[in-house]
CSV table of C-alpha atoms and ligand atoms in Angstrom, one decimal:
chain,number,residue,atom,x,y,z
A,1,MET,CA,0.0,0.0,0.0
A,2,LYS,CA,1.2,3.5,-0.8
A,3,THR,CA,0.7,6.6,1.4
A,4,THR,CA,-1.6,8.0,-1.3
A,5,ASP,CA,-4.0,5.1,-0.8
A,6,LEU,CA,-6.9,6.6,1.1
A,7,HIS,CA,-9.4,5.1,3.5
A,8,ILE,CA,-12.1,7.7,3.9
A,9,LEU,CA,-14.4,7.2,7.0
A,10,GLY,CA,-17.9,8.5,6.5
A,11,GLY,CA,-19.8,9.2,3.2
A,12,GLY,CA,-21.2,12.6,4.1
A,13,PRO,CA,-20.2,15.7,2.2
A,14,ALA,CA,-16.8,15.8,3.9
A,15,GLY,CA,-16.0,12.2,2.8
A,16,LEU,CA,-17.5,12.6,-0.6
A,17,THR,CA,-15.7,15.8,-1.4
A,18,THR,CA,-12.4,14.2,-0.3
A,19,GLY,CA,-13.2,11.3,-2.6
A,20,TYR,CA,-14.0,13.8,-5.4
A,21,TYR,CA,-10.6,15.4,-5.3
A,22,ALA,CA,-8.9,12.0,-4.7
A,23,LYS,CA,-10.4,10.9,-8.0
A,24,LYS,CA,-9.3,14.0,-9.8
A,25,HIS,CA,-5.7,13.3,-8.6
A,26,SER,CA,-6.1,9.7,-9.7
A,27,LEU,CA,-5.4,8.4,-6.2
A,28,ASN,CA,-6.6,5.0,-4.9
A,29,PHE,CA,-9.4,5.5,-2.4
A,30,THR,CA,-12.4,3.9,-0.7
A,31,ILE,CA,-15.2,5.6,1.2
A,32,PHE,CA,-16.7,3.6,4.2
A,33,GLU,CA,-20.3,4.8,5.0
A,34,ALA,CA,-22.4,3.2,7.7
A,35,GLY,CA,-25.8,4.1,6.2
A,36,GLU,CA,-27.6,2.8,3.1
A,37,HIS,CA,-27.0,6.1,1.3
A,38,ALA,CA,-24.1,8.5,0.9
A,39,GLY,CA,-24.7,12.3,1.6
A,40,GLY,CA,-24.8,12.3,5.4
A,41,ASN,CA,-26.8,15.3,6.7
A,42,CYS,CA,-26.9,17.0,3.4
A,43,ARG,CA,-29.3,14.8,1.4
A,44,THR,CA,-32.6,15.3,-0.3
A,45,LEU,CA,-35.3,12.7,0.4
A,46,LYS,CA,-38.2,11.8,-1.7
A,47,ILE,CA,-41.8,11.0,-0.9
A,48,LYS,CA,-43.5,9.3,-3.8
A,49,GLY,CA,-46.7,11.0,-4.9
A,50,ALA,CA,-48.2,7.6,-5.1
A,51,ASP,CA,-47.6,7.0,-1.4
A,52,CYS,CA,-49.7,9.9,-0.4
A,53,ARG,CA,-53.4,9.6,0.5
A,54,PRO,CA,-54.9,8.6,-2.9
A,55,CYS,CA,-57.8,11.0,-2.7
A,56,VAL,CA,-56.1,13.6,-4.9
A,57,SER,CA,-54.5,13.3,-8.3
A,58,GLN,CA,-50.7,13.0,-8.0
A,59,SER,CA,-48.5,14.4,-10.6
A,60,GLY,CA,-45.0,13.9,-9.2
A,61,ASP,CA,-43.0,13.5,-6.0
A,62,PHE,CA,-42.4,15.5,-2.9
A,63,ARG,CA,-38.8,16.2,-2.1
A,64,PHE,CA,-37.3,17.7,1.1
A,65,ASP,CA,-33.8,18.3,2.4
A,66,THR,CA,-32.4,17.0,5.6
A,67,GLY,CA,-32.9,20.5,7.2
A,68,ALA,CA,-33.2,23.8,5.3
A,69,HIS,CA,-30.1,24.0,3.1
A,70,ARG,CA,-28.8,26.5,0.5
A,71,PHE,CA,-25.6,26.5,-1.3
A,72,HIS,CA,-23.4,29.5,-0.1
A,73,ASP,CA,-21.5,31.4,-2.8
A,74,LYS,CA,-18.5,32.1,-0.5
A,75,ASP,CA,-15.6,30.5,-2.3
A,76,PRO,CA,-15.4,31.3,-6.0
A,77,GLN,CA,-13.4,28.2,-6.8
A,78,VAL,CA,-15.9,25.9,-5.0
A,79,THR,CA,-18.8,27.7,-6.6
A,80,GLU,CA,-17.3,27.1,-10.0
A,81,GLU,CA,-16.8,23.5,-9.2
A,82,VAL,CA,-20.4,23.1,-8.2
A,83,LYS,CA,-21.6,25.0,-11.2
A,84,ASN,CA,-19.6,22.6,-13.4
A,85,LEU,CA,-21.2,19.6,-11.6
A,86,LEU,CA,-24.8,20.9,-11.8
A,87,GLY,CA,-24.9,23.0,-15.0
A,88,ASN,CA,-28.3,24.5,-15.5
A,89,ASP,CA,-29.6,22.6,-12.4
A,90,LEU,CA,-28.0,25.2,-10.1
A,91,LEU,CA,-30.7,27.7,-9.7
A,92,GLN,CA,-30.4,31.3,-8.5
A,93,VAL,CA,-33.3,31.7,-6.0
A,94,GLU,CA,-34.9,34.8,-4.6
A,95,ALA,CA,-36.9,34.0,-1.5
A,96,PRO,CA,-36.9,36.1,1.7
A,97,SER,CA,-37.1,34.7,5.2
A,98,GLU,CA,-39.2,35.8,8.2
A,99,ILE,CA,-39.5,35.5,11.9
A,100,PHE,CA,-42.9,34.7,13.4
A,101,PHE,CA,-43.2,36.3,16.8
A,102,GLU,CA,-46.3,37.1,18.9
A,103,GLY,CA,-48.6,36.6,15.9
A,104,LYS,CA,-46.6,38.8,13.5
A,105,PHE,CA,-44.2,38.1,10.7
A,106,TYR,CA,-40.9,40.1,10.8
A,107,ARG,CA,-38.4,40.3,7.9
A,108,PHE,CA,-35.2,38.3,8.6
A,109,PRO,CA,-32.6,39.8,8.5
A,110,LEU,CA,-34.3,42.5,10.5
A,111,LEU,CA,-35.3,45.6,8.6
A,112,LEU,CA,-35.8,49.0,10.2
A,113,SER,CA,-38.9,49.9,8.2
A,114,ASP,CA,-40.5,46.6,9.0
A,115,LEU,CA,-39.8,47.0,12.7
A,116,VAL,CA,-41.2,50.5,12.6
A,117,GLU,CA,-44.4,49.2,11.0
A,118,LYS,CA,-44.9,46.3,13.4
A,119,LEU,CA,-43.6,47.3,16.8
A,120,GLU,CA,-45.2,49.6,19.3
A,121,THR,CA,-43.7,53.2,19.6
A,122,LYS,CA,-42.6,52.5,23.2
A,123,THR,CA,-40.7,49.4,22.2
A,124,LEU,CA,-39.2,51.2,19.2
A,125,LEU,CA,-37.9,54.1,21.3
A,126,LYS,CA,-36.3,51.6,23.7
A,127,ILE,CA,-34.6,49.8,20.8
A,128,ALA,CA,-33.4,53.1,19.3
A,129,TRP,CA,-32.1,54.2,22.7
A,130,GLU,CA,-30.3,51.0,23.4
A,131,ASN,CA,-28.7,50.9,19.9
A,132,LEU,CA,-27.8,54.6,19.5
A,133,TYR,CA,-26.7,55.6,23.0
A,134,SER,CA,-25.6,52.7,25.0
A,135,SER,CA,-21.9,52.0,24.8
A,136,PRO,CA,-21.1,48.4,23.7
A,137,LYS,CA,-18.8,46.2,25.7
A,138,LYS,CA,-15.3,46.1,24.3
A,139,GLN,CA,-14.9,42.4,25.1
A,140,VAL,CA,-17.7,39.9,25.1
A,141,GLU,CA,-17.5,36.5,26.8
A,142,ASN,CA,-20.5,34.7,25.4
A,143,PHE,CA,-23.3,34.8,22.9
A,144,GLU,CA,-25.7,36.6,25.3
A,145,GLU,CA,-23.3,39.5,25.7
A,146,PHE,CA,-22.6,39.5,22.0
A,147,ALA,CA,-26.3,39.6,21.0
A,148,ILE,CA,-27.0,42.4,23.4
A,149,ASN,CA,-24.0,44.4,22.3
A,150,GLN,CA,-25.0,44.0,18.6
A,151,TYR,CA,-28.7,44.6,18.9
A,152,GLY,CA,-29.5,46.0,22.4
A,153,LYS,CA,-31.3,44.1,25.1
A,154,THR,CA,-34.9,44.5,23.8
A,155,LEU,CA,-34.2,43.2,20.2
A,156,ALA,CA,-31.8,40.5,21.4
A,157,GLU,CA,-34.4,39.1,23.9
A,158,ARG,CA,-37.2,39.2,21.4
A,159,PHE,CA,-35.5,37.5,18.4
A,160,LEU,CA,-32.1,36.1,19.2
A,161,LEU,CA,-31.5,34.9,22.7
A,162,ASN,CA,-34.7,32.8,22.9
A,163,TYR,CA,-34.1,31.4,19.5
A,164,SER,CA,-30.6,30.4,20.3
A,165,GLU,CA,-31.6,28.7,23.5
A,166,LYS,CA,-34.2,26.6,21.6
A,167,LEU,CA,-31.7,25.7,18.8
A,168,TRP,CA,-28.8,24.8,21.0
A,169,GLY,CA,-30.6,23.6,24.2
A,170,GLN,CA,-28.3,25.8,26.3
A,171,PRO,CA,-28.8,29.3,28.0
A,172,PRO,CA,-27.2,31.8,25.7
A,173,CYS,CA,-24.7,32.8,28.4
A,174,ASN,CA,-23.2,29.3,28.1
A,175,LEU,CA,-22.8,29.6,24.3
A,176,SER,CA,-19.7,30.7,22.5
A,177,THR,CA,-19.9,33.7,20.1
A,178,ALA,CA,-18.7,31.2,17.5
A,179,ILE,CA,-22.3,30.0,17.1
A,180,THR,CA,-23.1,32.9,14.8
A,181,GLY,CA,-20.8,31.3,12.2
A,182,ASN,CA,-20.5,34.9,10.8
A,183,ARG,CA,-24.2,34.8,9.9
A,184,LEU,CA,-24.9,38.0,11.9
A,185,LYS,CA,-22.3,39.9,10.0
A,186,GLY,CA,-24.0,42.9,8.3
A,187,LEU,CA,-27.0,42.5,10.6
A,188,ASP,CA,-25.7,45.1,13.0
A,189,LEU,CA,-28.8,47.2,13.7
A,190,ARG,CA,-26.7,49.8,15.6
A,191,SER,CA,-24.8,50.8,12.4
A,192,PHE,CA,-28.0,50.7,10.4
A,193,LEU,CA,-29.9,52.9,12.9
A,194,ARG,CA,-26.9,55.3,13.0
A,195,SER,CA,-26.8,55.6,9.3
A,196,THR,CA,-30.5,56.2,9.0
A,197,VAL,CA,-30.9,58.5,12.0
A,198,LEU,CA,-27.6,60.2,12.2
A,199,GLY,CA,-26.4,60.0,8.6
A,200,THR,CA,-23.2,58.1,9.4
A,201,PRO,CA,-22.0,55.6,6.8
A,202,GLN,CA,-24.0,52.3,6.7
A,203,ASN,CA,-22.5,48.9,6.9
A,204,PRO,CA,-22.8,47.8,3.3
A,205,LYS,CA,-23.0,44.1,3.9
A,206,HIS,CA,-26.6,43.1,4.2
A,207,LEU,CA,-27.8,39.6,3.8
A,208,ASP,CA,-30.8,39.1,1.6
A,209,GLY,CA,-32.9,36.3,0.2
A,210,SER,CA,-30.8,35.5,-2.8
A,211,PHE,CA,-29.0,32.2,-3.0
A,212,PHE,CA,-28.0,29.2,-5.1
A,213,TYR,CA,-30.0,26.0,-4.9
A,214,PRO,CA,-30.1,22.8,-6.9
A,215,ARG,CA,-33.2,22.1,-8.9
A,216,HIS,CA,-34.0,18.8,-7.2
A,217,GLY,CA,-32.7,19.7,-3.7
A,218,ILE,CA,-29.4,20.1,-2.0
A,219,GLY,CA,-28.8,16.4,-2.2
A,220,MET,CA,-28.2,16.8,-6.0
A,221,ILE,CA,-24.7,18.1,-5.1
A,222,SER,CA,-23.8,14.9,-3.2
A,223,ASP,CA,-25.5,12.8,-5.9
A,224,LYS,CA,-23.4,14.4,-8.6
A,225,VAL,CA,-20.2,14.0,-6.6
A,226,CYS,CA,-21.1,10.3,-6.1
A,227,GLU,CA,-21.7,9.9,-9.8
A,228,PHE,CA,-18.3,11.4,-10.5
A,229,ILE,CA,-16.6,9.2,-7.9
A,230,GLY,CA,-18.2,6.0,-9.1
A,231,ASP,CA,-20.0,3.3,-7.0
A,232,LYS,CA,-17.0,1.0,-6.7
A,233,HIS,CA,-15.2,3.6,-4.5
A,234,ILE,CA,-18.2,3.9,-2.0
A,235,LYS,CA,-18.9,1.0,0.4
A,236,LEU,CA,-22.3,1.6,1.9
A,237,LYS,CA,-23.5,-0.3,5.0
A,238,HIS,CA,-19.8,-0.4,6.1
A,239,ARG,CA,-19.8,0.9,9.7
A,240,VAL,CA,-16.3,1.7,11.1
A,241,ASN,CA,-16.1,0.4,14.7
A,242,ARG,CA,-12.5,0.5,15.7
A,243,LEU,CA,-9.3,2.3,14.8
A,244,ILE,CA,-6.4,0.1,15.7
A,245,HIS,CA,-3.1,1.9,16.2
A,246,LYS,CA,0.5,1.2,16.9
A,247,ASN,CA,3.6,3.4,17.0
A,248,GLU,CA,1.6,6.6,16.4
A,249,LYS,CA,0.0,5.2,13.2
A,250,ILE,CA,-3.5,3.8,12.5
A,251,GLU,CA,-2.6,0.3,11.3
A,252,ARG,CA,-6.0,-1.2,10.8
A,253,ILE,CA,-9.7,-0.4,10.9
A,254,VAL,CA,-12.6,-2.8,11.9
A,255,LEU,CA,-15.7,-2.7,9.9
A,256,ASN,CA,-19.2,-3.9,10.9
A,257,ASP,CA,-17.6,-5.5,14.0
A,258,ASP,CA,-16.3,-8.2,11.7
A,259,VAL,CA,-13.7,-7.4,9.1
A,260,GLU,CA,-10.4,-6.0,9.9
A,261,ILE,CA,-8.4,-4.2,7.1
A,262,PRO,CA,-5.0,-2.7,6.9
A,263,VAL,CA,-4.9,1.1,6.0
A,264,ALA,CA,-2.3,3.4,4.6
A,265,THR,CA,-3.7,6.9,5.0
A,266,VAL,CA,-7.0,7.5,6.9
A,267,ILE,CA,-9.3,10.5,6.3
A,268,ASN,CA,-11.7,10.5,9.3
A,269,THR,CA,-14.9,12.5,9.0
A,270,LEU,CA,-16.8,10.7,11.9
A,271,PRO,CA,-17.9,12.6,15.0
A,272,LEU,CA,-15.0,13.5,17.2
A,273,THR,CA,-16.6,11.9,20.3
A,274,LEU,CA,-17.2,8.6,18.5
A,275,SER,CA,-13.6,8.6,17.1
A,276,VAL,CA,-12.1,8.9,20.5
A,277,ARG,CA,-14.0,5.9,21.7
A,278,MET,CA,-13.0,3.8,18.6
A,279,LEU,CA,-9.3,3.9,19.4
A,280,GLU,CA,-7.6,0.6,20.3
A,281,PRO,CA,-5.6,0.7,22.5
A,282,ALA,CA,-8.1,3.0,24.2
A,283,ALA,CA,-7.4,6.8,24.5
A,284,PRO,CA,-6.3,8.0,28.1
A,285,PRO,CA,-9.3,8.2,30.5
A,286,GLU,CA,-8.8,12.0,30.9
A,287,LEU,CA,-9.3,12.4,27.1
A,288,CYS,CA,-12.4,10.3,27.2
A,289,ALA,CA,-13.6,12.6,30.0
A,290,VAL,CA,-13.0,15.6,27.7
A,291,ALA,CA,-15.0,13.9,24.9
A,292,ASP,CA,-17.9,13.4,27.4
A,293,LYS,CA,-18.1,17.2,27.8
A,294,ILE,CA,-18.7,18.0,24.2
A,295,LYS,CA,-22.2,17.7,22.8
A,296,TYR,CA,-24.0,17.4,19.5
A,297,ARG,CA,-27.5,18.6,18.8
A,298,HIS,CA,-29.8,16.3,16.8
A,299,LEU,CA,-32.7,17.3,14.7
A,300,VAL,CA,-36.2,15.8,14.2
A,301,LEU,CA,-37.9,16.8,11.0
A,302,CYS,CA,-41.7,16.7,10.7
A,303,VAL,CA,-42.9,16.8,7.1
A,304,PHE,CA,-46.5,17.6,6.1
A,305,CYS,CA,-47.3,17.1,2.4
A,306,LEU,CA,-50.3,19.4,1.7
A,307,ASN,CA,-53.0,19.4,-1.0
A,308,ARG,CA,-52.7,23.2,-1.4
A,309,ASP,CA,-50.6,25.2,-3.8
A,310,THR,CA,-48.6,27.2,-1.2
A,311,PHE,CA,-48.2,27.7,2.5
A,312,SER,CA,-46.0,30.9,2.5
A,313,SER,CA,-43.6,32.7,0.2
A,314,ASN,CA,-40.6,32.3,2.5
A,315,ALA,CA,-37.4,30.4,2.1
A,316,SER,CA,-37.4,29.9,5.9
A,317,LEU,CA,-39.7,31.0,8.8
A,318,TYR,CA,-38.1,31.2,12.2
A,319,PHE,CA,-39.9,30.6,15.6
A,320,PRO,CA,-38.0,32.1,18.6
A,321,SER,CA,-40.9,31.7,21.0
A,322,GLU,CA,-41.0,28.7,23.4
A,323,GLU,CA,-44.7,28.0,22.6
A,324,PHE,CA,-43.6,26.5,19.3
A,325,PRO,CA,-41.9,23.1,19.5
A,326,PHE,CA,-40.0,23.9,16.3
A,327,THR,CA,-37.4,26.5,15.5
A,328,ARG,CA,-37.8,26.7,11.8
A,329,LEU,CA,-40.3,25.9,9.0
A,330,TYR,CA,-39.3,25.7,5.4
A,331,GLU,CA,-41.2,25.0,2.3
A,332,PRO,CA,-39.0,23.2,-0.2
A,333,LYS,CA,-41.1,24.5,-3.2
A,334,ASN,CA,-40.0,28.0,-2.4
A,335,ARG,CA,-36.4,27.0,-3.2
A,336,SER,CA,-37.3,25.1,-6.4
A,337,ALA,CA,-40.8,24.5,-7.9
A,338,GLU,CA,-39.7,20.9,-8.7
A,339,MET,CA,-39.6,20.0,-5.0
A,340,ALA,CA,-43.4,19.4,-5.0
A,341,PRO,CA,-46.1,18.2,-7.5
A,342,LYS,CA,-48.0,20.9,-9.3
A,343,GLY,CA,-50.7,22.5,-7.1
A,344,GLN,CA,-49.3,20.9,-3.9
A,345,THR,CA,-46.7,21.8,-1.4
A,346,ALA,CA,-44.9,20.5,1.7
A,347,VAL,CA,-43.8,22.1,4.9
A,348,VAL,CA,-40.9,20.8,7.0
A,349,LEU,CA,-40.6,21.7,10.6
A,350,GLU,CA,-37.3,21.4,12.5
A,351,LEU,CA,-37.2,20.4,16.1
A,352,PRO,CA,-33.6,20.4,17.6
A,353,CYS,CA,-33.0,18.1,20.6
A,354,TYR,CA,-30.6,15.9,22.5
A,355,SER,CA,-30.8,12.1,22.2
A,356,ASP,CA,-32.3,11.9,25.8
A,357,ASP,CA,-35.0,14.6,25.1
A,358,ALA,CA,-38.6,13.6,24.8
A,359,VAL,CA,-38.8,14.8,21.2
A,360,TRP,CA,-36.1,12.5,20.0
A,361,ASN,CA,-37.9,9.5,21.6
A,362,MET,CA,-41.5,10.4,20.8
A,363,SER,CA,-43.7,8.3,18.6
A,364,GLU,CA,-44.4,9.6,15.1
A,365,ALA,CA,-48.1,10.0,15.9
A,366,ALA,CA,-47.5,12.1,19.1
A,367,LEU,CA,-45.0,14.3,17.2
A,368,GLN,CA,-47.5,14.8,14.4
A,369,THR,CA,-50.2,15.9,16.8
A,370,GLU,CA,-47.9,18.3,18.8
A,371,VAL,CA,-46.5,19.9,15.7
A,372,TRP,CA,-49.9,20.1,13.9
A,373,GLU,CA,-51.5,22.0,16.8
A,374,ALA,CA,-48.7,24.6,16.9
A,375,LEU,CA,-48.8,25.0,13.1
A,376,GLN,CA,-52.5,26.0,13.4
A,377,CYS,CA,-51.3,29.1,15.3
A,378,VAL,CA,-49.2,30.1,12.3
A,379,LYS,CA,-51.7,29.5,9.6
A,380,PRO,CA,-54.9,27.4,10.0
A,381,LEU,CA,-54.9,24.3,7.8
A,382,LEU,CA,-57.7,21.8,7.3
A,383,PRO,CA,-56.9,18.2,8.4
A,384,GLU,CA,-58.1,17.0,4.9
A,385,GLU,CA,-55.3,19.1,3.3
A,386,VAL,CA,-52.7,16.8,4.8
A,387,ILE,CA,-52.0,14.0,2.3
A,388,HIS,CA,-49.0,12.6,3.9
A,389,TYR,CA,-47.0,13.0,7.1
A,390,GLU,CA,-43.5,11.7,7.8
A,391,THR,CA,-40.9,12.1,10.6
A,392,TYR,CA,-37.1,12.0,9.9
A,393,LYS,CA,-34.3,12.0,12.5
A,394,LEU,CA,-31.0,13.7,11.8
A,395,PRO,CA,-28.2,12.7,14.3
A,396,PHE,CA,-25.2,15.0,14.8
A,397,ALA,CA,-26.8,17.9,13.2
A,398,TYR,CA,-24.9,20.7,15.0
A,399,PRO,CA,-21.8,20.7,17.2
A,400,VAL,CA,-22.9,22.6,20.4
A,401,LEU,CA,-20.4,25.5,20.7
A,402,GLU,CA,-20.4,26.1,24.4
A,403,VAL,CA,-18.1,28.8,25.9
A,404,ASP,CA,-15.4,26.3,26.7
A,405,PHE,CA,-15.7,24.1,23.6
A,406,GLU,CA,-12.5,25.5,21.9
A,407,GLU,CA,-10.3,24.3,24.7
A,408,ASN,CA,-11.9,20.8,24.8
A,409,VAL,CA,-11.9,20.3,21.1
A,410,THR,CA,-8.3,21.5,20.7
A,411,ARG,CA,-7.3,18.9,23.3
A,412,LEU,CA,-9.0,16.1,21.3
A,413,VAL,CA,-7.8,17.3,17.9
A,414,THR,CA,-4.3,17.7,19.2
A,415,TYR,CA,-4.3,14.1,20.5
A,416,PHE,CA,-5.4,12.8,17.0
A,417,LYS,CA,-2.5,14.7,15.5
A,418,ARG,CA,0.0,12.2,16.9
A,419,PHE,CA,-1.2,9.6,14.3
A,420,GLU,CA,0.9,10.5,11.3
A,421,ASN,CA,-1.3,8.8,8.8
A,422,LEU,CA,-4.6,10.2,10.0
A,423,HIS,CA,-6.3,13.4,8.9
A,424,LEU,CA,-9.5,14.8,10.4
A,425,THR,CA,-12.0,16.7,8.3
A,426,GLY,CA,-15.8,17.4,8.4
A,427,ARG,CA,-18.2,19.2,10.6
A,428,SER,CA,-18.6,16.6,13.4
A,429,SER,CA,-15.0,15.4,13.2
A,430,LEU,CA,-13.5,18.9,13.7
A,431,PHE,CA,-16.5,20.0,15.8
A,432,ARG,CA,-16.7,23.2,13.7
A,433,TYR,CA,-19.7,25.0,12.2
A,434,LEU,CA,-18.7,24.0,8.6
A,435,HIS,CA,-20.8,24.2,5.5
A,436,LEU,CA,-20.8,22.5,2.1
A,437,HIS,CA,-18.4,25.0,0.5
A,438,ASP,CA,-16.0,24.7,3.4
A,439,LEU,CA,-16.0,20.9,3.0
A,440,PHE,CA,-15.2,21.1,-0.7
A,441,LYS,CA,-12.3,23.4,0.1
A,442,ALA,CA,-11.2,21.1,3.0
A,443,GLY,CA,-11.4,18.0,0.7
A,444,ARG,CA,-9.3,19.7,-1.9
A,445,GLU,CA,-6.6,20.8,0.6
A,446,VAL,CA,-6.3,17.5,2.3
A,447,VAL,CA,-5.9,15.6,-1.0
A,448,GLU,CA,-3.4,18.1,-2.4
A,449,GLN,CA,-1.4,17.8,0.8
A,450,ILE,CA,-1.3,14.0,0.5
A,451,ALA,CA,-0.8,13.9,-3.3
A,452,ASN,CA,2.1,16.3,-3.1
A,453,VAL,CA,4.1,14.5,-0.4
B,1,FAD,C1,-30.4,21.7,9.5
B,1,FAD,C2,-29.1,21.9,8.8
B,1,FAD,C3,-29.1,22.9,7.9
B,1,FAD,C4,-27.9,23.1,7.1
B,1,FAD,N1,-27.9,24.1,6.2
B,1,FAD,C5,-26.8,24.3,5.5
B,1,FAD,C6,-26.8,25.2,4.4
B,1,FAD,O1,-27.7,25.9,4.1
B,1,FAD,N2,-25.7,25.3,3.6
B,1,FAD,C7,-24.5,24.5,3.8
B,1,FAD,O2,-23.6,24.6,3.1
B,1,FAD,N3,-24.5,23.6,4.9
B,1,FAD,C8,-25.6,23.5,5.7
B,1,FAD,N4,-25.6,22.6,6.7
B,1,FAD,C9,-24.3,21.9,7.0
B,1,FAD,C10,-24.1,20.6,6.2
B,1,FAD,O3,-25.2,19.8,6.1
B,1,FAD,C11,-22.9,19.9,6.9
B,1,FAD,O4,-21.8,20.8,6.8
B,1,FAD,C12,-22.6,18.6,6.3
B,1,FAD,O5,-23.6,17.7,6.2
B,1,FAD,C13,-21.4,18.0,7.1
B,1,FAD,O6,-20.9,16.9,6.4
B,1,FAD,P1,-19.9,15.9,7.0
B,1,FAD,O7,-19.6,14.9,6.0
B,1,FAD,O8,-18.9,16.6,7.8
B,1,FAD,O9,-20.9,15.2,8.1
B,1,FAD,P2,-22.2,14.4,8.0
B,1,FAD,O10,-23.1,15.0,7.0
B,1,FAD,O11,-22.7,14.2,9.4
B,1,FAD,O12,-21.8,12.9,7.4
B,1,FAD,C14,-21.1,12.0,8.3
B,1,FAD,C15,-21.3,10.6,7.6
B,1,FAD,O13,-20.6,9.7,8.4
B,1,FAD,C16,-21.4,8.5,8.5
B,1,FAD,N5,-21.0,7.8,9.7
B,1,FAD,C17,-21.3,8.1,11.0
B,1,FAD,N6,-20.7,7.1,11.8
B,1,FAD,C18,-20.1,6.2,11.0
B,1,FAD,C19,-19.4,5.1,11.2
B,1,FAD,N7,-19.1,4.6,12.4
B,1,FAD,N8,-18.9,4.4,10.2
B,1,FAD,C20,-19.1,4.8,8.9
B,1,FAD,N9,-19.8,5.9,8.6
B,1,FAD,C21,-20.3,6.6,9.6
B,1,FAD,C22,-22.8,9.1,8.6
B,1,FAD,O14,-23.8,8.1,8.3
B,1,FAD,C23,-22.8,10.2,7.6
B,1,FAD,O15,-23.1,9.8,6.3
B,1,FAD,C24,-26.8,22.3,7.4
B,1,FAD,C25,-26.8,21.3,8.4
B,1,FAD,C26,-28.0,21.1,9.0
B,1,FAD,C27,-28.1,20.0,10.0
């Protein structure tokens, strides 16, 4: 075996993009994926029209992504790569997002004119005062302080702190500022208010509802990458159980608790906490204790296929209030018309949770009832409009970036660095808030590094 022979653990976007560049460099490689499909948490699932309640004419299938995805145009080289892969199937979408709070819809990102129209004068004055005259802290220690600094207490409490607590399952004072993943850049209301009221220059960066999206869902990107890679390089239903090491090298891996194979170079994309426990000989107990401290958030998706043309015009609708069990609703059809049969639509509700939360362990029927009741408060629907319901569980959806996560993650990642033939990449493996474009870039870099040695 040569050092350029790659064993890639995990067939999510991180594993697939590594395989994509390995193929481009004509390297030998195999991807081991535990599930029946490649694509990890970045797939598009299909509900056949014929499987829906047959009282309506069906003219196609419903498709939904494993959580509301869009392709971010952040790295020109990656965007070009994805454009080449998808051709005309990469659509430019214009769809705004909104926040639903106390019975009203607010534009997201927040817009001053929208707030003026919808909030009481007293509240507006409070927001203006907090944003224009309070002096922001020079150094913020956690997300709560960051949000208050950025927006003032009133706005932060209404729209951000409650939402973050629901999404991450932690009080915002326990969360690192890294949870913003730069998404709040350009959303600084303070600079916007200053520019409007005082005439000082405005922060030009402002997010809007314009983004790239594949015609048949985000999973098309993984599908095209798989097509390019070729089936023989992807071993589905091959769960990695153990990483056997000697002399600071991973020597063998164990698959499906059965087969042991020798390895040359290992690219590991599996969750960091699982990887620590797979080591044989075992990692030092203090390191396992560090692994116990870091958490991943899972996601339950509740999908209602509806016999109505549309539910809303939004890309995403956010729900910061506790009374709603979900944090976000998205309507796949508003990203691409081909995500639903003509005249019909689907809504997907996202419920973040930990594996020991009631939501993760609830029956499909109980979830359907709970979510349906909450949905009625957003927009009343008739029971007969629901032609199909489905629940989908997404493990390891988000690394939970608590205030001390960096120190813990660094300790684990540093430990793995001792294995000279092992590379970590991917969202759960590096415990970083990475997106698809980041993973393309990471895949390219790791392969170039190995190919050029
Ligand atoms: C709700 C949501 C919305 C998102 N929105 C966006 C977005 O708009 N734009 C964007 O770019 N990104 C978005 N992302 C992020 C994107 O989905 C992730 O960056 C991506 O899925 C991470 O890929 P990965 O390969 O690192 O991990 P994963 O996708 O988690 O893949 C890991 C793979 O490893 C496999 N595996 C696990 N254990 C084993 C084992 N023991 N042996 C073998 N295989 C194993 C799993 O089955 C899985 O296939 C979103 C994510 C979520 C959850």
